[in-house]
Each structure stands twice: as structure tokens, then as C-alpha cells.
mmCIF file of N, CA and C in Angstrom:
data_model
loop_
_atom_site.group_PDB
_atom_site.id
_atom_site.type_symbol
_atom_site.label_atom_id
_atom_site.label_comp_id
_atom_site.label_asym_id
_atom_site.label_seq_id
_atom_site.Cartn_x
_atom_site.Cartn_y
_atom_site.Cartn_z
ATOM 1 N N PRO A 14 114.479 -5.861 -145.226
ATOM 2 C CA PRO A 14 114.893 -6.185 -144.793
ATOM 3 C C PRO A 14 116.515 -6.459 -144.558
ATOM 4 N N GLU A 15 116.556 -8.274 -145.101
ATOM 5 C CA GLU A 15 117.726 -8.767 -145.670
ATOM 6 C C GLU A 15 118.252 -7.819 -146.470
ATOM 7 N N THR A 16 118.346 -7.412 -147.108
ATOM 8 C CA THR A 16 118.857 -6.347 -148.525
ATOM 9 C C THR A 16 119.555 -5.185 -147.172
ATOM 10 N N LEU A 17 119.203 -4.742 -145.629
ATOM 11 C CA LEU A 17 119.642 -3.601 -145.366
ATOM 12 C C LEU A 17 121.069 -4.121 -144.199
ATOM 13 N N TYR A 18 120.266 -5.000 -144.352
ATOM 14 C CA TYR A 18 121.057 -6.196 -143.698
ATOM 15 C C TYR A 18 123.025 -6.450 -144.217
ATOM 16 N N GLN A 19 122.107 -6.959 -145.273
ATOM 17 C CA GLN A 19 123.549 -7.433 -145.972
ATOM 18 C C GLN A 19 124.061 -6.074 -146.300
ATOM 19 N N ALA A 20 123.755 -4.535 -146.623
ATOM 20 C CA ALA A 20 124.192 -3.581 -146.762
ATOM 21 C C ALA A 20 125.343 -3.170 -145.463
ATOM 22 N N ARG A 21 124.771 -3.333 -144.337
ATOM 23 C CA ARG A 21 126.316 -3.106 -143.467
ATOM 24 C C ARG A 21 126.931 -3.829 -143.209
ATOM 25 N N GLU A 22 126.343 -5.131 -143.658
ATOM 26 C CA GLU A 22 127.726 -6.153 -143.014
ATOM 27 C C GLU A 22 128.539 -5.602 -144.245
ATOM 28 N N ILE A 23 128.652 -5.231 -145.603
ATOM 29 C CA ILE A 23 129.285 -5.267 -146.589
ATOM 30 C C ILE A 23 130.193 -3.610 -145.933
ATOM 31 N N GLY A 24 129.047 -2.907 -145.574
ATOM 32 C CA GLY A 24 129.742 -1.376 -145.069
ATOM 33 C C GLY A 24 131.579 -1.990 -144.310
ATOM 34 N N ARG A 25 130.504 -2.566 -142.709
ATOM 35 C CA ARG A 25 131.409 -2.885 -142.010
ATOM 36 C C ARG A 25 132.493 -4.019 -141.646
ATOM 37 N N ALA A 26 132.430 -4.615 -143.191
ATOM 38 C CA ALA A 26 134.111 -5.746 -144.172
ATOM 39 C C ALA A 26 134.384 -4.359 -144.565
ATOM 40 N N THR A 27 134.270 -3.629 -145.522
ATOM 41 C CA THR A 27 135.382 -2.909 -145.850
ATOM 42 C C THR A 27 135.589 -1.556 -144.831
ATOM 43 N N GLY A 28 135.499 -1.741 -143.924
ATOM 44 C CA GLY A 28 136.459 -0.874 -142.468
ATOM 45 C C GLY A 28 135.169 0.402 -142.346
ATOM 46 N N LEU A 29 134.706 0.758 -142.954
ATOM 47 C CA LEU A 29 133.541 1.492 -141.843
ATOM 48 C C LEU A 29 133.113 1.062 -140.175
ATOM 49 N N HIS A 30 132.860 1.681 -139.491
ATOM 50 C CA HIS A 30 132.649 1.614 -137.871
ATOM 51 C C HIS A 30 131.013 2.145 -137.630
ATOM 52 N N HIS A 31 130.604 2.944 -138.580
ATOM 53 C CA HIS A 31 129.636 3.676 -138.123
ATOM 54 C C HIS A 31 128.248 3.335 -138.923
ATOM 55 N N VAL A 32 127.934 1.754 -139.153
ATOM 56 C CA VAL A 32 127.228 1.383 -140.459
ATOM 57 C C VAL A 32 125.724 0.793 -139.554
ATOM 58 N N TYR A 33 124.502 1.886 -139.779
ATOM 59 C CA TYR A 33 122.934 1.245 -139.242
ATOM 60 C C TYR A 33 122.140 1.383 -140.268
ATOM 61 N N VAL A 34 121.213 0.260 -139.502
ATOM 62 C CA VAL A 34 120.398 0.046 -140.084
ATOM 63 C C VAL A 34 119.602 1.222 -140.130
ATOM 64 N N GLY A 35 118.842 1.268 -141.397
ATOM 65 C CA GLY A 35 117.534 2.331 -140.893
ATOM 66 C C GLY A 35 116.214 1.805 -141.599
ATOM 67 N N ASN A 36 115.529 2.753 -141.000
ATOM 68 C CA ASN A 36 113.469 2.311 -141.539
ATOM 69 C C ASN A 36 113.380 1.296 -141.307
ATOM 70 N N ILE A 37 113.931 1.107 -140.342
ATOM 71 C CA ILE A 37 113.258 -0.878 -139.604
ATOM 72 C C ILE A 37 114.193 -0.786 -138.312
ATOM 73 N N HIS A 38 113.217 -1.284 -137.540
ATOM 74 C CA HIS A 38 113.566 -1.743 -135.816
ATOM 75 C C HIS A 38 114.407 -2.975 -135.842
ATOM 76 N N ASP A 39 115.826 -2.750 -136.016
ATOM 77 C CA ASP A 39 117.081 -3.947 -136.039
ATOM 78 C C ASP A 39 117.656 -3.772 -134.475
ATOM 79 N N ASN A 40 117.459 -4.831 -133.508
ATOM 80 C CA ASN A 40 118.296 -5.365 -132.005
ATOM 81 C C ASN A 40 119.564 -4.794 -132.615
ATOM 82 N N GLY A 41 120.232 -3.897 -132.426
ATOM 83 C CA GLY A 41 121.605 -4.143 -132.536
ATOM 84 C C GLY A 41 121.948 -2.974 -134.149
ATOM 85 N N GLY A 42 121.470 -3.051 -135.494
ATOM 86 C CA GLY A 42 121.526 -2.909 -136.030
ATOM 87 C C GLY A 42 121.266 -0.523 -136.144
ATOM 88 N N GLU A 43 120.086 -0.646 -134.874
ATOM 89 C CA GLU A 43 120.183 1.245 -134.547
ATOM 90 C C GLU A 43 121.659 1.592 -134.474
ATOM 91 N N ASN A 44 122.340 0.799 -133.362
ATOM 92 C CA ASN A 44 123.031 1.018 -132.475
ATOM 93 C C ASN A 44 124.270 2.171 -133.271
ATOM 94 N N THR A 45 125.430 2.265 -132.098
ATOM 95 C CA THR A 45 126.910 2.822 -131.837
ATOM 96 C C THR A 45 127.376 1.896 -131.337
ATOM 97 N N LEU A 46 128.345 1.519 -132.032
ATOM 98 C CA LEU A 46 129.719 -0.147 -131.045
ATOM 99 C C LEU A 46 130.699 0.519 -131.294
ATOM 100 N N CYS A 47 131.442 0.870 -130.807
ATOM 101 C CA CYS A 47 133.093 0.856 -130.171
ATOM 102 C C CYS A 47 133.553 0.424 -131.033
ATOM 103 N N PRO A 48 134.576 0.803 -132.243
ATOM 104 C CA PRO A 48 134.892 0.050 -133.338
ATOM 105 C C PRO A 48 136.428 -0.913 -132.226
ATOM 106 N N ASN A 49 136.150 -0.979 -131.440
ATOM 107 C CA ASN A 49 138.237 -0.918 -130.717
ATOM 108 C C ASN A 49 137.258 -1.867 -129.889
ATOM 109 N N CYS A 50 136.415 -2.528 -129.264
ATOM 110 C CA CYS A 50 136.174 -3.253 -127.879
ATOM 111 C C CYS A 50 135.055 -3.698 -128.142
ATOM 112 N N GLY A 51 134.071 -3.309 -129.263
ATOM 113 C CA GLY A 51 132.618 -3.162 -129.225
ATOM 114 C C GLY A 51 132.152 -3.182 -128.277
ATOM 115 N N THR A 52 132.378 -2.618 -127.470
ATOM 116 C CA THR A 52 131.516 -1.320 -126.574
ATOM 117 C C THR A 52 129.139 -0.595 -126.795
ATOM 118 N N THR A 53 128.656 -1.665 -126.785
ATOM 119 C CA THR A 53 127.037 -0.317 -127.111
ATOM 120 C C THR A 53 127.611 1.210 -126.155
ATOM 121 N N LEU A 54 127.825 1.662 -127.368
ATOM 122 C CA LEU A 54 128.264 3.293 -126.986
ATOM 123 C C LEU A 54 126.455 4.283 -127.143
ATOM 124 N N ILE A 55 125.747 3.855 -127.459
ATOM 125 C CA ILE A 55 124.692 4.934 -127.800
ATOM 126 C C ILE A 55 123.515 3.446 -128.361
ATOM 127 N N THR A 56 122.413 3.449 -127.678
ATOM 128 C CA THR A 56 120.961 2.739 -128.151
ATOM 129 C C THR A 56 120.296 3.541 -128.702
ATOM 130 N N ARG A 57 119.224 2.604 -129.371
ATOM 131 C CA ARG A 57 118.701 3.906 -130.694
ATOM 132 C C ARG A 57 117.556 3.191 -130.525
ATOM 133 N N LEU A 58 116.813 3.260 -130.517
ATOM 134 C CA LEU A 58 115.129 2.757 -130.558
ATOM 135 C C LEU A 58 114.274 4.270 -132.052
ATOM 136 N N GLY A 59 114.722 3.272 -133.391
ATOM 137 C CA GLY A 59 114.007 4.294 -134.790
ATOM 138 C C GLY A 59 114.881 5.824 -134.627
ATOM 139 N N PHE A 60 114.526 6.894 -134.002
ATOM 140 C CA PHE A 60 115.392 8.144 -134.278
ATOM 141 C C PHE A 60 115.558 8.788 -132.560
ATOM 142 N N ARG A 61 115.055 7.855 -131.757
ATOM 143 C CA ARG A 61 114.915 7.778 -130.504
ATOM 144 C C ARG A 61 116.468 7.740 -129.907
ATOM 145 N N VAL A 62 117.662 8.622 -128.975
ATOM 146 C CA VAL A 62 118.515 8.280 -128.185
ATOM 147 C C VAL A 62 118.610 6.989 -126.584
ATOM 148 N N GLY A 63 117.878 6.210 -126.560
ATOM 149 C CA GLY A 63 117.858 5.505 -125.565
ATOM 150 C C GLY A 63 118.576 5.883 -124.501
ATOM 151 N N SER A 64 119.762 5.531 -124.767
ATOM 152 C CA SER A 64 121.329 5.586 -124.720
ATOM 153 C C SER A 64 122.385 6.478 -124.584
ATOM 154 N N ASN A 65 123.544 7.260 -123.937
ATOM 155 C CA ASN A 65 125.035 7.378 -124.324
ATOM 156 C C ASN A 65 126.003 7.597 -123.599
ATOM 157 N N GLN A 66 125.674 6.292 -122.955
ATOM 158 C CA GLN A 66 127.611 5.773 -122.859
ATOM 159 C C GLN A 66 128.897 6.510 -122.843
ATOM 160 N N LEU A 67 128.612 7.539 -123.878
ATOM 161 C CA LEU A 67 130.018 8.129 -123.716
ATOM 162 C C LEU A 67 129.944 9.309 -122.946
ATOM 163 N N VAL A 68 131.729 9.275 -122.910
ATOM 164 C CA VAL A 68 132.355 10.148 -121.676
ATOM 165 C C VAL A 68 133.602 11.343 -122.489
ATOM 166 N N ASN A 69 132.742 12.203 -122.067
ATOM 167 C CA ASN A 69 134.042 13.050 -123.219
ATOM 168 C C ASN A 69 133.832 12.539 -124.685
ATOM 169 N N GLY A 70 133.093 12.393 -125.865
ATOM 170 C CA GLY A 70 133.308 11.552 -126.765
ATOM 171 C C GLY A 70 134.577 9.867 -126.800
ATOM 172 N N HIS A 71 134.826 10.094 -125.877
ATOM 173 C CA HIS A 71 135.422 8.571 -125.187
ATOM 174 C C HIS A 71 134.747 7.446 -124.983
ATOM 175 N N CYS A 72 135.125 5.675 -125.558
ATOM 176 C CA CYS A 72 134.576 5.058 -124.933
ATOM 177 C C CYS A 72 134.830 5.034 -123.764
ATOM 178 N N PRO A 73 133.702 4.241 -122.496
ATOM 179 C CA PRO A 73 134.339 4.708 -121.495
ATOM 180 C C PRO A 73 134.335 3.111 -121.045
ATOM 181 N N GLN A 74 134.510 2.255 -121.647
ATOM 182 C CA GLN A 74 135.470 0.366 -121.311
ATOM 183 C C GLN A 74 137.315 1.150 -121.557
ATOM 184 N N CYS A 75 137.649 1.561 -122.920
ATOM 185 C CA CYS A 75 139.062 1.421 -123.767
ATOM 186 C C CYS A 75 139.057 2.735 -123.688
ATOM 187 N N ASP A 76 138.076 3.561 -124.045
ATOM 188 C CA ASP A 76 138.811 4.876 -124.085
ATOM 189 C C ASP A 76 138.955 5.820 -125.965
ATOM 190 N N THR A 77 138.288 4.833 -125.989
ATOM 191 C CA THR A 77 138.383 5.381 -127.617
ATOM 192 C C THR A 77 137.788 6.238 -127.779
ATOM 193 N N GLU A 78 138.440 7.365 -128.892
ATOM 194 C CA GLU A 78 138.153 8.343 -129.202
ATOM 195 C C GLU A 78 136.774 8.297 -130.433
ATOM 196 N N ILE A 79 135.091 8.940 -130.097
ATOM 197 C CA ILE A 79 134.340 8.367 -131.369
ATOM 198 C C ILE A 79 134.162 9.912 -131.587
ATOM 199 N N ALA A 80 134.677 9.380 -132.777
ATOM 200 C CA ALA A 80 133.710 10.775 -134.353
ATOM 201 C C ALA A 80 132.906 11.278 -134.179
ATOM 202 N N GLY A 81 132.459 12.902 -133.894
ATOM 203 C CA GLY A 81 131.453 12.554 -133.874
ATOM 204 C C GLY A 81 131.129 14.459 -133.226
ATOM 205 N N ARG A 82 130.491 14.768 -133.276
ATOM 206 C CA ARG A 82 129.197 15.887 -132.151
ATOM 207 C C ARG A 82 128.633 15.229 -130.203
ATOM 208 N N TRP A 83 129.126 15.375 -130.048
ATOM 209 C CA TRP A 83 128.716 14.335 -129.123
ATOM 210 C C TRP A 83 127.719 15.849 -127.428
#
């Protein structure tokens, strides 16, 4: 798990917005956050989506567009 956490932090430090910890349960490392304001947009547990807060592909807090197919 520590290697996965470090890899996620390296990716985020280099400017990647959506880097996930996979194959282990990680409180927060599986979720999609807004790269602008940090709001949790999509919560996941394993391969299941718990909630999706996007509004037409945008953050509901700051209206930042989130790349992807929603």
C-alpha cells in the first residue's frame, strides 16, 4: 500500500489531476476531486461508484469543467 500511496503523490505533484490508488481500499484515494477547489466529486469503493456530484460535467461548487465521459 505505501508504494501505491507514494505513486499517487508523485503523480499529483507532477501536475496530474486524477490519480487513483487502485486494488486496495483507500479512504479518499479512489475518489475524484475537483482540481480547482478540492470538492469530492465522485466517491468510489472498489469498482462501485458511491456518488457522482458532477453537474453536466462540471464541479457544482466552482463550475470547473472535469474532463471525461459522464
